[in-house]
PDB file of C-alpha atoms in Angstrom:
ATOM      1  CA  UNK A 107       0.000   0.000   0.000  1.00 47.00           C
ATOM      2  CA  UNK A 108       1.750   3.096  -0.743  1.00 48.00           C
ATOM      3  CA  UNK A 109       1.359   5.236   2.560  1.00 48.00           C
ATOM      4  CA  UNK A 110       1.431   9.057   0.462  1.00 51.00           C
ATOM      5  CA  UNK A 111      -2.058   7.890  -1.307  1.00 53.00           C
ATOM      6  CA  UNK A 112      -3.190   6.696   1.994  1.00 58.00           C
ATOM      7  CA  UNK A 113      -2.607   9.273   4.382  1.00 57.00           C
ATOM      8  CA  UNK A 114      -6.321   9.896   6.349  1.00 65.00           C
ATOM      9  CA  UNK A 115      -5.826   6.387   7.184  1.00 71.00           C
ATOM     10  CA  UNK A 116      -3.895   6.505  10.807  1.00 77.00           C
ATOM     11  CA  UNK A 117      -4.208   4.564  13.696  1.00 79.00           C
ATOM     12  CA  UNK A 118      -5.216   7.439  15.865  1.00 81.00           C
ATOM     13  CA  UNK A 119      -8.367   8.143  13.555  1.00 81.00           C
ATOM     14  CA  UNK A 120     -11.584   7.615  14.669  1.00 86.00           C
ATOM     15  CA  UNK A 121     -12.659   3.814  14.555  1.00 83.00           C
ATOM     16  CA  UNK A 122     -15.964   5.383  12.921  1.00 85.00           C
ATOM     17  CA  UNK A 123     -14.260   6.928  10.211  1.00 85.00           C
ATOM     18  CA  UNK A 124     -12.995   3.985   9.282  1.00 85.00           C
ATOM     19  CA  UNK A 125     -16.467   2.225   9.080  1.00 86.00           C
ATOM     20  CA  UNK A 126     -17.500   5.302   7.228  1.00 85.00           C
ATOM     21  CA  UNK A 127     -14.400   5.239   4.874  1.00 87.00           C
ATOM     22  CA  UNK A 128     -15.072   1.235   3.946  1.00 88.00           C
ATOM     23  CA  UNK A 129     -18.479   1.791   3.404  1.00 85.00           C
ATOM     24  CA  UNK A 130     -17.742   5.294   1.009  1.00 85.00           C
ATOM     25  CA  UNK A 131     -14.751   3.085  -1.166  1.00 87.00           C
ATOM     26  CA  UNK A 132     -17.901   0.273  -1.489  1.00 87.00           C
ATOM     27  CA  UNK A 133     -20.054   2.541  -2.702  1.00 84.00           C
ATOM     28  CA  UNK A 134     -17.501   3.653  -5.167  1.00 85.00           C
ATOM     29  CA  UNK A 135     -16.902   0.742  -6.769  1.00 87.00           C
ATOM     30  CA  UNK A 136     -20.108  -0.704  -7.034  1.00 85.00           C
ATOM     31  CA  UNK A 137     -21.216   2.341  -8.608  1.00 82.00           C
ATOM     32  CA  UNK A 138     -18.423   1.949 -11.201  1.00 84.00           C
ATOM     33  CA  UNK A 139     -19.243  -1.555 -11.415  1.00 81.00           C
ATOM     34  CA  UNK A 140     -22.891  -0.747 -12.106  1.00 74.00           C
ATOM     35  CA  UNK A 141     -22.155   2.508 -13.666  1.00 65.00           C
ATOM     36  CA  UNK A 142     -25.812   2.226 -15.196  1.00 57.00           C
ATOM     37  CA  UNK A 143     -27.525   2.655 -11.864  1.00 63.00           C
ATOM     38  CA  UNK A 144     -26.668   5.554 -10.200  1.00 66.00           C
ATOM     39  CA  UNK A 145     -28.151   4.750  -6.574  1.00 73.00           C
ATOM     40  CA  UNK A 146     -25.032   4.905  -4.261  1.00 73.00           C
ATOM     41  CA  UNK A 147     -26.473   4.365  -0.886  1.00 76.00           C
ATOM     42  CA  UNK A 148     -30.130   4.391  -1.775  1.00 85.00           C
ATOM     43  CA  UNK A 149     -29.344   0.826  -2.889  1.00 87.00           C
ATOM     44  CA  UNK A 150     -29.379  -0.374   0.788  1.00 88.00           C
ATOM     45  CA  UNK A 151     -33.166   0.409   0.974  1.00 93.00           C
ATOM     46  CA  UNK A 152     -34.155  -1.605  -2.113  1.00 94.00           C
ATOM     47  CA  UNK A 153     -32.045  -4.158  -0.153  1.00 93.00           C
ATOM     48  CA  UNK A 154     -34.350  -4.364   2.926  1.00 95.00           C
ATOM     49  CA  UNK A 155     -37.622  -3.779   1.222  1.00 97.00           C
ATOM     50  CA  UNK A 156     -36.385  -6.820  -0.654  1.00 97.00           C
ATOM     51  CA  UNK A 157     -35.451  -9.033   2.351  1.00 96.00           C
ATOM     52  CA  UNK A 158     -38.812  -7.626   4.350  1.00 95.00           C
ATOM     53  CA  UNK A 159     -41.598  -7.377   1.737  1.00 90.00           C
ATOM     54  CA  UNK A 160     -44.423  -5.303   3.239  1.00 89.00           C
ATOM     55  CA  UNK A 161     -42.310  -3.482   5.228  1.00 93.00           C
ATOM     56  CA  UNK A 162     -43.009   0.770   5.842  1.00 92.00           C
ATOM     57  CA  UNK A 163     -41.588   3.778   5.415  1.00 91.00           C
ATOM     58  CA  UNK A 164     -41.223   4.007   9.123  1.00 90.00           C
ATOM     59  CA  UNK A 165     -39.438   1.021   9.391  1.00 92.00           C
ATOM     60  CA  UNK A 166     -36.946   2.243   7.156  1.00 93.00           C
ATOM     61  CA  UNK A 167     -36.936   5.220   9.014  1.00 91.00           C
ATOM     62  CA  UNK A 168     -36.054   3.629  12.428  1.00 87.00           C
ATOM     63  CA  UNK A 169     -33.852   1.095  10.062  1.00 86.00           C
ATOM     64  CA  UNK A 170     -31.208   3.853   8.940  1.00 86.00           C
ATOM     65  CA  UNK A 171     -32.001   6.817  11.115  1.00 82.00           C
ATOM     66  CA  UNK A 172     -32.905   8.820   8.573  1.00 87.00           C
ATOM     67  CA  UNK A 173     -35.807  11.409   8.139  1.00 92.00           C
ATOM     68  CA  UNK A 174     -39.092  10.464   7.240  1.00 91.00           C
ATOM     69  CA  UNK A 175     -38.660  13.500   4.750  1.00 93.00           C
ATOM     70  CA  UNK A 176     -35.627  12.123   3.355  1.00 93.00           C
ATOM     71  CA  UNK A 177     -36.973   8.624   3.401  1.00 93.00           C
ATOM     72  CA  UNK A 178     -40.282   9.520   1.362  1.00 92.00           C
ATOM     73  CA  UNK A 179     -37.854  11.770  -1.310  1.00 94.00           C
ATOM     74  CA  UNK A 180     -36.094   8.441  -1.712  1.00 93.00           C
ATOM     75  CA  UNK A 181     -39.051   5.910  -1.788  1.00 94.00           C
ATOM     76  CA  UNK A 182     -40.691   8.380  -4.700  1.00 94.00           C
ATOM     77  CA  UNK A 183     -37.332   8.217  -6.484  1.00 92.00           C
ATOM     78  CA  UNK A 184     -37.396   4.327  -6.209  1.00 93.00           C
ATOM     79  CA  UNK A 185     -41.058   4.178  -7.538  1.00 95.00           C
ATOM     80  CA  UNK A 186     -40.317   6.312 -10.357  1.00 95.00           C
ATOM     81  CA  UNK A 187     -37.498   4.493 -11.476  1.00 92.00           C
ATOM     82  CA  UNK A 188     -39.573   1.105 -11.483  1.00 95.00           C
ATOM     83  CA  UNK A 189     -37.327  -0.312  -8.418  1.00 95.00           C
ATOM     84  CA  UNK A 190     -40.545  -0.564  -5.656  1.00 96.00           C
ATOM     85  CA  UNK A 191     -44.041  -0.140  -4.978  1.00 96.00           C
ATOM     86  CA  UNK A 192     -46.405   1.094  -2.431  1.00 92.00           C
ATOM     87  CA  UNK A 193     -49.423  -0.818  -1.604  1.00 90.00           C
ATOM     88  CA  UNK A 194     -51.849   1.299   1.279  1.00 88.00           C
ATOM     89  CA  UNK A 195     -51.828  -0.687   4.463  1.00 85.00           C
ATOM     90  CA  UNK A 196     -55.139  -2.396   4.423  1.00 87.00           C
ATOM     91  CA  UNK A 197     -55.011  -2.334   8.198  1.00 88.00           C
ATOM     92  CA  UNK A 198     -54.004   1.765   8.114  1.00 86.00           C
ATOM     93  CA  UNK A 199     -54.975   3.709   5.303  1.00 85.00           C
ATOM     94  CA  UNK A 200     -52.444   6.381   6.216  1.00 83.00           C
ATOM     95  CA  UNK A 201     -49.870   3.874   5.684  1.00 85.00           C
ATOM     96  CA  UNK A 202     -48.345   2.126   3.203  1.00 86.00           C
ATOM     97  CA  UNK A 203     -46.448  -1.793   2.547  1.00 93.00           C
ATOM     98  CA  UNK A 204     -43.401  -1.554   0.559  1.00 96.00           C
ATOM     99  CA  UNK A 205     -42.055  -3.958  -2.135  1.00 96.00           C
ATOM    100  CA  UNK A 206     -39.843  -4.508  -4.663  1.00 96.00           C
ATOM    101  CA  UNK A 207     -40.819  -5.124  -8.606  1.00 97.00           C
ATOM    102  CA  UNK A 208     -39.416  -7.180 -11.278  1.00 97.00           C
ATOM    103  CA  UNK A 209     -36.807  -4.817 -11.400  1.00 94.00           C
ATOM    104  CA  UNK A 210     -35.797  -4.341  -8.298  1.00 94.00           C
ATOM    105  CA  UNK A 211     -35.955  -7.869  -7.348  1.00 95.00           C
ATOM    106  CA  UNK A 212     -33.525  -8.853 -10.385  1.00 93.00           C
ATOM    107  CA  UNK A 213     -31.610  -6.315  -9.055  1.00 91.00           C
ATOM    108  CA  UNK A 214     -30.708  -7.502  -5.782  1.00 93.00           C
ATOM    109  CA  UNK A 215     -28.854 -11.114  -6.394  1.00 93.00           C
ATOM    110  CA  UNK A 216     -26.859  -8.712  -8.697  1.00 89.00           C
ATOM    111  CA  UNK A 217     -25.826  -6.035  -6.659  1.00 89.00           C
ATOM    112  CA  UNK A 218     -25.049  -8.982  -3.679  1.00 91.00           C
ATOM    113  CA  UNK A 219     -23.037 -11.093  -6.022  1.00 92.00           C
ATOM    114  CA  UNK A 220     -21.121  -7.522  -7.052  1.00 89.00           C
ATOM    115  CA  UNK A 221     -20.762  -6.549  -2.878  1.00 89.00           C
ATOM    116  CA  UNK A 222     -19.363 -10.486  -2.113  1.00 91.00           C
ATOM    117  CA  UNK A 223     -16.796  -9.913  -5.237  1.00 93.00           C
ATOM    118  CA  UNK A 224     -15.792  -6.125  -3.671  1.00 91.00           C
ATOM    119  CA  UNK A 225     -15.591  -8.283   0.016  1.00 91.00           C
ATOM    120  CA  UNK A 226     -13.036 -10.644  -1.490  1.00 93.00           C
ATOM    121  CA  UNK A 227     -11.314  -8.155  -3.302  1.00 93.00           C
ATOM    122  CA  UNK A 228     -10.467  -6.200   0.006  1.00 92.00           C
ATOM    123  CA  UNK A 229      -9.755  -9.403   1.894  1.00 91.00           C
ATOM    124  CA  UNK A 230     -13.061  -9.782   3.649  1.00 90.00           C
ATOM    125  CA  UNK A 231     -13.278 -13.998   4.380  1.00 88.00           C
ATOM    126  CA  UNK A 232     -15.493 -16.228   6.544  1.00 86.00           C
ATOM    127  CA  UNK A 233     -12.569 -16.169   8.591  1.00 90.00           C
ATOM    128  CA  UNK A 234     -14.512 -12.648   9.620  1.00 89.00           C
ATOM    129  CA  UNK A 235     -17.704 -13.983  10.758  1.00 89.00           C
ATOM    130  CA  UNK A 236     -17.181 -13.308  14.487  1.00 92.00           C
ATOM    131  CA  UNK A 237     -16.161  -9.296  13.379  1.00 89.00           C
ATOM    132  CA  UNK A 238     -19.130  -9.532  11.385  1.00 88.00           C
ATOM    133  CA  UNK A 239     -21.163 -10.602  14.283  1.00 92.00           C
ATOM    134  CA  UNK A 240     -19.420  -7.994  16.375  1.00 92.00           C
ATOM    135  CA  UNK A 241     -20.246  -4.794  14.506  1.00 89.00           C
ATOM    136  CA  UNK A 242     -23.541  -6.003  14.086  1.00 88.00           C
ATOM    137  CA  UNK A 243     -23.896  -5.761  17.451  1.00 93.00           C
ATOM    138  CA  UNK A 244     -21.773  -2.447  17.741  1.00 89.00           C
ATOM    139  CA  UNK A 245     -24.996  -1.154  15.105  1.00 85.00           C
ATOM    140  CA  UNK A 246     -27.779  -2.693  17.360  1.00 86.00           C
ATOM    141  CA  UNK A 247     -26.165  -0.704  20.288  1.00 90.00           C
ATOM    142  CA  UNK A 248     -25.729   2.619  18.291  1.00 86.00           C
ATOM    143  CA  UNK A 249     -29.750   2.429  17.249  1.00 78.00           C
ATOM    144  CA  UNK A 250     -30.643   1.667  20.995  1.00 83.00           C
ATOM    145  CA  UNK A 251     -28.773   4.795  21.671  1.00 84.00           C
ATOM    146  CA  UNK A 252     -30.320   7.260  19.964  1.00 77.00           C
ATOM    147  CA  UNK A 253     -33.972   5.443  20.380  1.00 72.00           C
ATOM    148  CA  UNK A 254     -33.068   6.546  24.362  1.00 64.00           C
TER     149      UNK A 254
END
């Protein structure tokens, strides 16, 4: 690694920034890799409407602390571009169950095979499921925090 290109990286830097540095470089090359999408991190909510169909916006907001503003700009964007729907909540009107379409659910195996071939690429292994496990549970602890 040549150290000159690589200078932000120090041990003394915030562990976060690190996080936030693997997850930016991910981003990056996925989006070069699917250079026809242009979602960047909206991608992670087509994600878990795809792993929990008739899921809502407020789970999404709770999911990834975001806005409900900023979550409903994104959801529209999705829709528009043929990625989700919204069914109303027959059990709340004022509410509605998200899925993904044809589209978005071809896009998923995709965009995981992509992710697993980035993992590899940066030496991520099964050899990493316990540091897996453990900022999982760093995460779970962070949302607790703030829902405090």
């Amino acid at each position: 690694m040549d150290d000159k290109s690589h200078q932000a990286i120090k041990d003394s830097s915030p562990f976060v920034a690190w996080i936030h540095n693997i997850s930016l470089n991910q981003q990056k090359y996925m989006k070069a890799k699917f250079n026809e999408l242009d979602l960047g991190h909206d991608v992670r909510y087509i994600m878990y409407i795809y792993d929990n169909p008739d899921c809502s916006q407020e789970d999404l907001v709770n999911m990834f602390s975001q806005s409900k503003g900023n979550i409903a700009k994104v959801l529209k964007k999705m829709e528009d571009e043929g990625f989700i729907k919204r069914d109303v909540n027959p059990e709340n009107r004022r509410k509605y169950m998200l899925y993904t379409t044809e589209k978005g659910n071809e896009l998923v195996p995709k965009y995981r095979e992509l992710s697993k071939k980035w993992e590899e690429e940066v030496g991520i292994t099964d050899k990493d499921a316990e540091l897996k496990k453990r900022l999982k549970e760093i995460a779970i602890r962070g949302m607790n925090l703030i829902e405090e």
